[in-house]
Coordinates of C-alpha atoms and ligand atoms in Angstrom, one line a residue:
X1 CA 27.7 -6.2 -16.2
X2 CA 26.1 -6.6 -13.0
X3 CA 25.4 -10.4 -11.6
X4 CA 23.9 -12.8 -9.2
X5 CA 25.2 -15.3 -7.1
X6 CA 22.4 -17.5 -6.2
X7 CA 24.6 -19.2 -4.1
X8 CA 24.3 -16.2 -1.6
X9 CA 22.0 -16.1 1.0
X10 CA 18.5 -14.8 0.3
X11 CA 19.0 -11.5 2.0
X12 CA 22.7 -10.8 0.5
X13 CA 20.8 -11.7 -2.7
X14 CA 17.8 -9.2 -2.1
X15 CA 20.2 -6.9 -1.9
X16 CA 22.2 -7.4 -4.9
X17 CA 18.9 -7.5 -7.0
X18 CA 18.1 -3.8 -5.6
X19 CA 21.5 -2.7 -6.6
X20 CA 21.1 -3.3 -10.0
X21 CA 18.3 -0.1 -10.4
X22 CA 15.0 -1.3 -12.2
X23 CA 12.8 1.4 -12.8
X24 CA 10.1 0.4 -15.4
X25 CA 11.2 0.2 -18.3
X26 CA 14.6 0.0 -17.6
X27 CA 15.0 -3.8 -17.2
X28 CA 17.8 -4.8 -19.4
X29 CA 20.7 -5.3 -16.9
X30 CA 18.3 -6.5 -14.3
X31 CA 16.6 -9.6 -16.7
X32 CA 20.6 -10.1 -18.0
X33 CA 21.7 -11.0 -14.4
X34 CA 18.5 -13.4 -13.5
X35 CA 19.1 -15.1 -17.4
X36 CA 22.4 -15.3 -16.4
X37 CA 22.5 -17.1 -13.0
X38 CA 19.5 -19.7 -14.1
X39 CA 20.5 -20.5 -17.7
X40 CA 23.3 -23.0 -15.9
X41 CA 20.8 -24.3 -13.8
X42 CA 20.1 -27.7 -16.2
X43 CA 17.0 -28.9 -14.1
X44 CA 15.4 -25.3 -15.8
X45 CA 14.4 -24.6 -19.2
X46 CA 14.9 -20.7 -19.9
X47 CA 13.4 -18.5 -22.0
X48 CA 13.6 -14.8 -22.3
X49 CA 11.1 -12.6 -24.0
X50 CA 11.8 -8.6 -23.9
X51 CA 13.0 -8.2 -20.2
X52 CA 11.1 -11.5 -18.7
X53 CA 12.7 -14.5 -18.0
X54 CA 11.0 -17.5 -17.9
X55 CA 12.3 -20.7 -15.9
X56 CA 10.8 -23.9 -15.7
X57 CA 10.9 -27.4 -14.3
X58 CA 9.8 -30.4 -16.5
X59 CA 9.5 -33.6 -14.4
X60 CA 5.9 -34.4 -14.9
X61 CA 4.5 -34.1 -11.4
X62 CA 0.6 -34.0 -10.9
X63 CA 0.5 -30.0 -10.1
X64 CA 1.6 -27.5 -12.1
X65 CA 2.8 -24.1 -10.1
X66 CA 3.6 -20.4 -11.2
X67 CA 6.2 -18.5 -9.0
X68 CA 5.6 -14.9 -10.9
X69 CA 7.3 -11.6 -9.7
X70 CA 7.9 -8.3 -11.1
X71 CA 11.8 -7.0 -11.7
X72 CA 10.4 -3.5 -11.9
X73 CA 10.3 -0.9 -9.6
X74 CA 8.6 2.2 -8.8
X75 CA 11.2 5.5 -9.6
X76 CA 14.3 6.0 -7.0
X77 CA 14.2 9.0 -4.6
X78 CA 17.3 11.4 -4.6
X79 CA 16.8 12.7 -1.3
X80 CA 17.5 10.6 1.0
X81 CA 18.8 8.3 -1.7
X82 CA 17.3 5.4 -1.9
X83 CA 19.9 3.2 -3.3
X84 CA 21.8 1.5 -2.6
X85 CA 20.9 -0.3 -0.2
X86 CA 21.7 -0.4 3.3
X87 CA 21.8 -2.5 6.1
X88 CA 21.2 -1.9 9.2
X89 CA 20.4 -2.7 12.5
X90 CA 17.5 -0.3 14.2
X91 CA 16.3 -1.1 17.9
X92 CA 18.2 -4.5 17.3
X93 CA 16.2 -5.9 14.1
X94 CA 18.3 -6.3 11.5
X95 CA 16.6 -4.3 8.3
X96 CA 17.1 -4.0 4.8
X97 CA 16.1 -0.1 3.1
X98 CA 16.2 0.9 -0.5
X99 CA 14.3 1.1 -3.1
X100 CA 12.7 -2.5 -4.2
X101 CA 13.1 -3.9 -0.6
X102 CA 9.3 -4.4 0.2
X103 CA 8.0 -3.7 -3.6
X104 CA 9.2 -6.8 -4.5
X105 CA 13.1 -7.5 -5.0
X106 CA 12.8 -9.7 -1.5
X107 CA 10.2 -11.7 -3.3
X108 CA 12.0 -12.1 -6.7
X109 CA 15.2 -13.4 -4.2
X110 CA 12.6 -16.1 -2.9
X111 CA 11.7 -17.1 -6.5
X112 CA 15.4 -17.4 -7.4
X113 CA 16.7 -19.6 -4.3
X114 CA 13.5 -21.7 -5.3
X115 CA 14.7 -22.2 -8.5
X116 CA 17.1 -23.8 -7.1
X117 CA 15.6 -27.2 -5.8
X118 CA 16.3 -29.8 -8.4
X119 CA 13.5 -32.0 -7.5
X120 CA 10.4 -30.1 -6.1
X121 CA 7.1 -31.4 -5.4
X122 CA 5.3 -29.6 -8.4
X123 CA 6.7 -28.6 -11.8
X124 CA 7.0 -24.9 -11.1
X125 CA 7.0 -22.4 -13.3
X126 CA 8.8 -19.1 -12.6
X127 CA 8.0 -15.5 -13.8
X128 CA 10.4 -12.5 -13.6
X129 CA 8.9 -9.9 -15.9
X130 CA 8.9 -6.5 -16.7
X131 CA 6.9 -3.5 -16.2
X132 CA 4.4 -4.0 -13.8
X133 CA 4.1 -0.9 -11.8
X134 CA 3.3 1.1 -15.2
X135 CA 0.1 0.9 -17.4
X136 CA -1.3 -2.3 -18.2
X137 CA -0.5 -2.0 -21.3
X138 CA 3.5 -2.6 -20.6
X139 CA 2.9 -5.3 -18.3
X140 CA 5.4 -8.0 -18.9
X141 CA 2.7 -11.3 -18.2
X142 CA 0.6 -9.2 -20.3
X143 CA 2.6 -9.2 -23.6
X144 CA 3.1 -12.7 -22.2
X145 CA -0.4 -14.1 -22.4
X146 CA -0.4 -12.3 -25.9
X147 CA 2.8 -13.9 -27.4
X148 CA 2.7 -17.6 -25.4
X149 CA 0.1 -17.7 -23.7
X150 CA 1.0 -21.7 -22.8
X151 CA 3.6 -19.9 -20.5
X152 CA 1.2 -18.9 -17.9
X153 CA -0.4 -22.3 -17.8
X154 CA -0.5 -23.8 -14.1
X155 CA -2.5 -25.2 -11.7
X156 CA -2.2 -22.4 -8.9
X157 CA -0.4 -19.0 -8.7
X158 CA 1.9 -16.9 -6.1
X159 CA 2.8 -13.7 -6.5
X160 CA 5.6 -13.0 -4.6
X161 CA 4.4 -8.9 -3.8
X162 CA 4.5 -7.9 0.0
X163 CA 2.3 -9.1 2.2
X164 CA 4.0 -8.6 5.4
X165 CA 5.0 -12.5 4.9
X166 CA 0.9 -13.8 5.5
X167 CA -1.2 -14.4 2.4
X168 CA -3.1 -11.6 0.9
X169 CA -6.2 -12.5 -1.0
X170 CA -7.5 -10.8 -4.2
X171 CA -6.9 -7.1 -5.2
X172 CA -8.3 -4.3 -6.3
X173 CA -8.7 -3.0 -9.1
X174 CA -7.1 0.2 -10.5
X175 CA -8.3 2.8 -13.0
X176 CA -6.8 5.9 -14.2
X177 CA -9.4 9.0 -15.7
X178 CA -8.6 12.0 -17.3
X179 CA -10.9 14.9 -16.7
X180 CA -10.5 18.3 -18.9
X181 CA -11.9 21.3 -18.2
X182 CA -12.4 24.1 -20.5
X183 CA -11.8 27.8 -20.6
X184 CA -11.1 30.3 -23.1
X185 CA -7.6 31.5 -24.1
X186 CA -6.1 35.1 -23.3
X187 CA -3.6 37.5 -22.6
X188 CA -3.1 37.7 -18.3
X189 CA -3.5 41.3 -18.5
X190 CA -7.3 41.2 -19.4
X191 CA -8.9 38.0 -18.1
X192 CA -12.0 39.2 -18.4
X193 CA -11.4 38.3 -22.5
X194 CA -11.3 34.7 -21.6
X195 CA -12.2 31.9 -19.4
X196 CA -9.8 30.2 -16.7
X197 CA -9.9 26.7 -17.2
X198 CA -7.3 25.9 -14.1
X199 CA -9.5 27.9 -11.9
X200 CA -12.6 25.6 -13.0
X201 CA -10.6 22.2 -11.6
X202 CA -11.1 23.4 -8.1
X203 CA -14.8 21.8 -8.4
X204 CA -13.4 18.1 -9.8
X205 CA -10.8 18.4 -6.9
X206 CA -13.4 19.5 -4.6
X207 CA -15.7 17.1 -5.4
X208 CA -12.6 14.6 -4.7
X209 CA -11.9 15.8 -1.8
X210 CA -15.1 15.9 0.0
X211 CA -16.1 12.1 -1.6
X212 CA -15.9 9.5 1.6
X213 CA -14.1 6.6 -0.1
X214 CA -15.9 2.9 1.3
X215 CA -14.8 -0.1 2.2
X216 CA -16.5 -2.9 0.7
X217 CA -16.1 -6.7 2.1
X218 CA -15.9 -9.4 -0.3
X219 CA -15.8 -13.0 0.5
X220 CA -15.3 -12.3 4.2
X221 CA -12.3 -9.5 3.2
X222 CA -12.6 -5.8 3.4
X223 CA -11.1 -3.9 0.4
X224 CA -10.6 0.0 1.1
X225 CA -11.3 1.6 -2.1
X226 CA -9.9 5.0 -2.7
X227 CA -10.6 7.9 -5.4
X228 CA -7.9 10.5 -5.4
X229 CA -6.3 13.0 -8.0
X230 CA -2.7 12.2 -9.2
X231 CA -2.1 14.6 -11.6
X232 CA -2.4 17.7 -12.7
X233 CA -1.6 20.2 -15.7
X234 CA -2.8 23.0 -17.6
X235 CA -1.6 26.5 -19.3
X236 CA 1.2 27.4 -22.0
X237 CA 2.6 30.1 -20.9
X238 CA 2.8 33.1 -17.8
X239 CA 0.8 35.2 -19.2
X240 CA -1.8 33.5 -20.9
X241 CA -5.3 32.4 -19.7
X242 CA -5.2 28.6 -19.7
X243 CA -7.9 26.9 -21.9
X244 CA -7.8 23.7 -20.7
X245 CA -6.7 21.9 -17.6
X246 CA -6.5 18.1 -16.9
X247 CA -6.7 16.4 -13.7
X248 CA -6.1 12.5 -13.5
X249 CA -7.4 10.6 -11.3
X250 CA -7.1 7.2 -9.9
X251 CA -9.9 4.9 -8.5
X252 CA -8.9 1.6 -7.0
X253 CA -12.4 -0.4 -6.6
X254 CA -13.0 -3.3 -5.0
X255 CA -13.1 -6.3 -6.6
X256 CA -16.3 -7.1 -7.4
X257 CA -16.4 -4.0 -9.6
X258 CA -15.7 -4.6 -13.0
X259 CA -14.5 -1.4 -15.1
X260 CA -17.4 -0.4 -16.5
X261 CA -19.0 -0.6 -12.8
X262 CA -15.8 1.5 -11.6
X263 CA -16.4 4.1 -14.3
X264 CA -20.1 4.5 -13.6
X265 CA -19.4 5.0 -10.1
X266 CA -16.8 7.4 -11.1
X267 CA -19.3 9.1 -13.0
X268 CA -21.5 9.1 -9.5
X269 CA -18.9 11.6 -7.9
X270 CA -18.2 14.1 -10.9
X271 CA -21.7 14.2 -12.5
X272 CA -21.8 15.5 -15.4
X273 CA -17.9 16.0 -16.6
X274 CA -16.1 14.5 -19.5
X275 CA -14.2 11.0 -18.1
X276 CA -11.7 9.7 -20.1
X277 CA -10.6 6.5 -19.1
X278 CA -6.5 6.3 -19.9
X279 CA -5.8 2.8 -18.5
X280 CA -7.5 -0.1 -16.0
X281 CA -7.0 -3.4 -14.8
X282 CA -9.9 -4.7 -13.4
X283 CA -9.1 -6.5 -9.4
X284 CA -9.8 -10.5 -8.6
X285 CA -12.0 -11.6 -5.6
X286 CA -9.9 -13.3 -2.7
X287 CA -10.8 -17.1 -4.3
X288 CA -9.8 -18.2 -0.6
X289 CA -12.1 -20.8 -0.7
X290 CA -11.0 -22.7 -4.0
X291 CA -9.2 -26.0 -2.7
X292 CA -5.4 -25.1 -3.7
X293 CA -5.3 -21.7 -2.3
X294 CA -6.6 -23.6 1.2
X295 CA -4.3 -26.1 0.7
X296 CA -1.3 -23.2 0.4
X297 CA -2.7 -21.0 3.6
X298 CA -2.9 -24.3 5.5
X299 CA 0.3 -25.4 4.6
X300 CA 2.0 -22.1 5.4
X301 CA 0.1 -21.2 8.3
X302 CA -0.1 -18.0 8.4
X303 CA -3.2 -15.2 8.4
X304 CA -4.8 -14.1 5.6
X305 CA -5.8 -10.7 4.7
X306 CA -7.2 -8.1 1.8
X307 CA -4.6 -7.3 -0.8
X308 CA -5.2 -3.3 -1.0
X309 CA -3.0 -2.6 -4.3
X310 CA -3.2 -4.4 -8.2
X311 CA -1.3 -6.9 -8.5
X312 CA -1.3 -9.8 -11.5
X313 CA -3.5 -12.3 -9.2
X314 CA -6.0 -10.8 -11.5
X315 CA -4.5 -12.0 -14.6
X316 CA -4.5 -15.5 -13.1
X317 CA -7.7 -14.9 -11.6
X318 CA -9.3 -14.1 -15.0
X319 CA -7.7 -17.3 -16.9
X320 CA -9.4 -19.6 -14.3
X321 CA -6.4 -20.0 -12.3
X322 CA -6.5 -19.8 -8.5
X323 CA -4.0 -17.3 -7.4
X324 CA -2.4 -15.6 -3.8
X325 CA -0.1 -13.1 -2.9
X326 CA 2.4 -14.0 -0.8
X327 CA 6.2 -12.5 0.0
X328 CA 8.3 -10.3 2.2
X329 CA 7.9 -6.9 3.4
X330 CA 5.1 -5.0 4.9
X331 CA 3.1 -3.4 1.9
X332 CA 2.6 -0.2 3.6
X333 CA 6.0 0.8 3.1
X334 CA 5.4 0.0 -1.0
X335 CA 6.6 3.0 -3.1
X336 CA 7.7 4.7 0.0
X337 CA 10.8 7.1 0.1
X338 CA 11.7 5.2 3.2
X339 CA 11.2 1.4 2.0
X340 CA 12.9 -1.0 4.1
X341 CA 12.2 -4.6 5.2
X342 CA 13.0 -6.4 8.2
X343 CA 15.5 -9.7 6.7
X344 CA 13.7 -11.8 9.1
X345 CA 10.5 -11.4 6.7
X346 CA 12.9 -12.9 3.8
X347 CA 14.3 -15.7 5.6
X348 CA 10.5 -17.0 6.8
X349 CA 9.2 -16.4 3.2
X350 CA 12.0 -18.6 2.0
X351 CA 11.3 -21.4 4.5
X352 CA 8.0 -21.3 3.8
X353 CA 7.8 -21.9 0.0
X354 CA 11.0 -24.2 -0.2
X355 CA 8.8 -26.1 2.9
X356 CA 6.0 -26.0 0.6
X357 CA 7.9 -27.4 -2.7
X358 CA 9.6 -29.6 -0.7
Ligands
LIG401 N1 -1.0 -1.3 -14.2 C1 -0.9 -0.9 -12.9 C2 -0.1 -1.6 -12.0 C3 0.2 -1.1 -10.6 C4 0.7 -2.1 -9.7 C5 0.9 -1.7 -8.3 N2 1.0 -2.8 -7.4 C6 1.5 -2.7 -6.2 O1 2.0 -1.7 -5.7 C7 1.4 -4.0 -5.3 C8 1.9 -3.9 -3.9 C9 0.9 -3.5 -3.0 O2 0.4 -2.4 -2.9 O3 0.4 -4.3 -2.2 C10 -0.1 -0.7 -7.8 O4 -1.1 -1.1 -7.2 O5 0.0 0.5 -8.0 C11 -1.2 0.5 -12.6 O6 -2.3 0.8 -12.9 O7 -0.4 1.4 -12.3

């Protein structure tokens, strides 16, 4: 069974959490190690449910904080191979690649070498969970807030996801919408007895292709939405006529769209067609201006910026809890075949939030 030594430094340990392969829905060995190395830990209480662990302090302070990240990641890449990890140095800075590097194992190493101050500053609350790069309806702090919701409690929120090591406010929101087009069914030989459904898609995914996606600012922050096709399928056999064909396509909106705004806008670009909405999570404003995220971008002092992908700020955003992203690794290398992370990211991350519990 793989394991962790938290005793490691937070790069060594980064690494050993990317070894132990995580795609969603594969957890298990993952959430074993973390139970593992923070059940002994007698300053935490720990509680597993499915493939989250849950660790928390209980001495009473004033503040109440939530350390979340997700133990998922996006599927590996056979070629080049993204795992395991390597290490490496490249024009002299020592860099970290594989697969959960930036999206967000150097985060998750953060929350574990926090867990391990005995006495911090606030009672801190910290979430590995499951199943966050999939459809909501997986998401680990989901089935959370469902089955104890007293869990997610706190007075403030980081989320340990990339952000290049400054604080990224907000995020958009993300949607997913099927849209079918129809045809009629025949043999290959004599088209002219049917209708090519495939061959109608071309106007959806021209339509796509010639929207201009905007960039809307909220709060001072400019979100780049972005409408693009993701999928595609249609036709049983070689030599039939397809009757239907299905593009998907996802619309990340800016946060002050709710879903049925998104939708409607959707609606704006493919007049007319069928949508069938398959899965959204709506965004969260920045909420840079509530007192305790100021008080955690003054304390770190570092830049703040938009935060372009979904991540569970909303959740805490839409209980009334002020949240931030915050964590190694530059987001723009998320889900890449070539993720890597400069350690230097991981060590400053660290300081900054054992500084800040300290
Ligand atoms: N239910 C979702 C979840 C997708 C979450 C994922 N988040 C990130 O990659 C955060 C890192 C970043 O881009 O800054 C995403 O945005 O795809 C879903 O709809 O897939």
């Amino acid at each position: 069974m793989p394991s962790l030594d938290l005793t490691a430094d937070v790069v060594t340990l980064t690494q050993q959490l990317c070894d132990i392969e995580s795609v969603s829905h594969d957890e298990a060995a993952i959430a074993d190690a973390i139970e593992t190395a923070l059940t002994p830990l007698r300053h935490l209480e720990v509680i597993r449910r499915g493939n989250t662990v849950i660790a928390r302090t209980d001495l009473d302070r004033d503040e109440r904080v939530v350390l979340a990240g997700h133990i998922d990641t996006v599927p590996l890449t056979s070629d080049p191979a993204n795992l395991p990890t390597r290490r490496e140095s490249v024009g002299g800075v020592d860099v970290l690649w594989g697969r959960g590097t930036v999206d967000m194992k150097g985060g998750v190493a953060v929350q574990l070498k926090a867990a391990l101050v005995e006495e911090p500053s606030r009672d801190v609350t910290f979430l590995f969970y499951e199943a966050e790069e999939v459809d909501a309806v997986y998401n680990g702090l989901q089935l959370l807030a469902e089955s104890d919701p007293q869990l997610l409690a706190a007075d403030f929120a980081v989320l340990l996801e990339p952000t290049n090591a400054m604080v990224e406010g907000g995020c958009k929101g993300t949607m997913r919408v099927e849209v079918v087009t129809k045809g009629i069914a025949a043999h290959s030989a004599r088209p002219w007895n049917g209708h090519n459904a495939i061959h109608d898609a071309h106007e959806v995914l021209a339509a796509l292709a010639a929207h201009e996606e905007q960039t809307v600012t909220v709060d001072g922050l400019d979100y780049h939405e972005a409408l693009q096709a993701v999928g595609i399928s249609g036709g049983i056999a070689g030599n039939v006529i397809p009757d239907s064909c299905s593009v998907l396509v996802n619309y990340r909106f800016s946060p002050d769209k709710d879903a049925e705004a998104a939708l409607a806008y959707v609606q704006t670009v493919l007049p007319g067609r069928e949508l069938h909405l398959r899965d959204v999570a709506e965004g969260a404003r920045p909420g840079l201006d509530l007192p305790a995220a100021q008080a955690f971008v003054a304390a770190l002092d570092v830049p703040v910026g938009p935060k372009e992908g979904w991540t569970d700020v909303a959740r805490f955003s839409a209980l009334g809890i002020p949240a931030v992203n915050f964590g190694p690794g530059d987001p723009n290398l998320a889900h890449h075949d070539e993720e890597r992370c400069p350690v230097e990211q991981i060590t400053t991350a660290e300081a900054a939030v054992l500084r800040w519990l300290a």
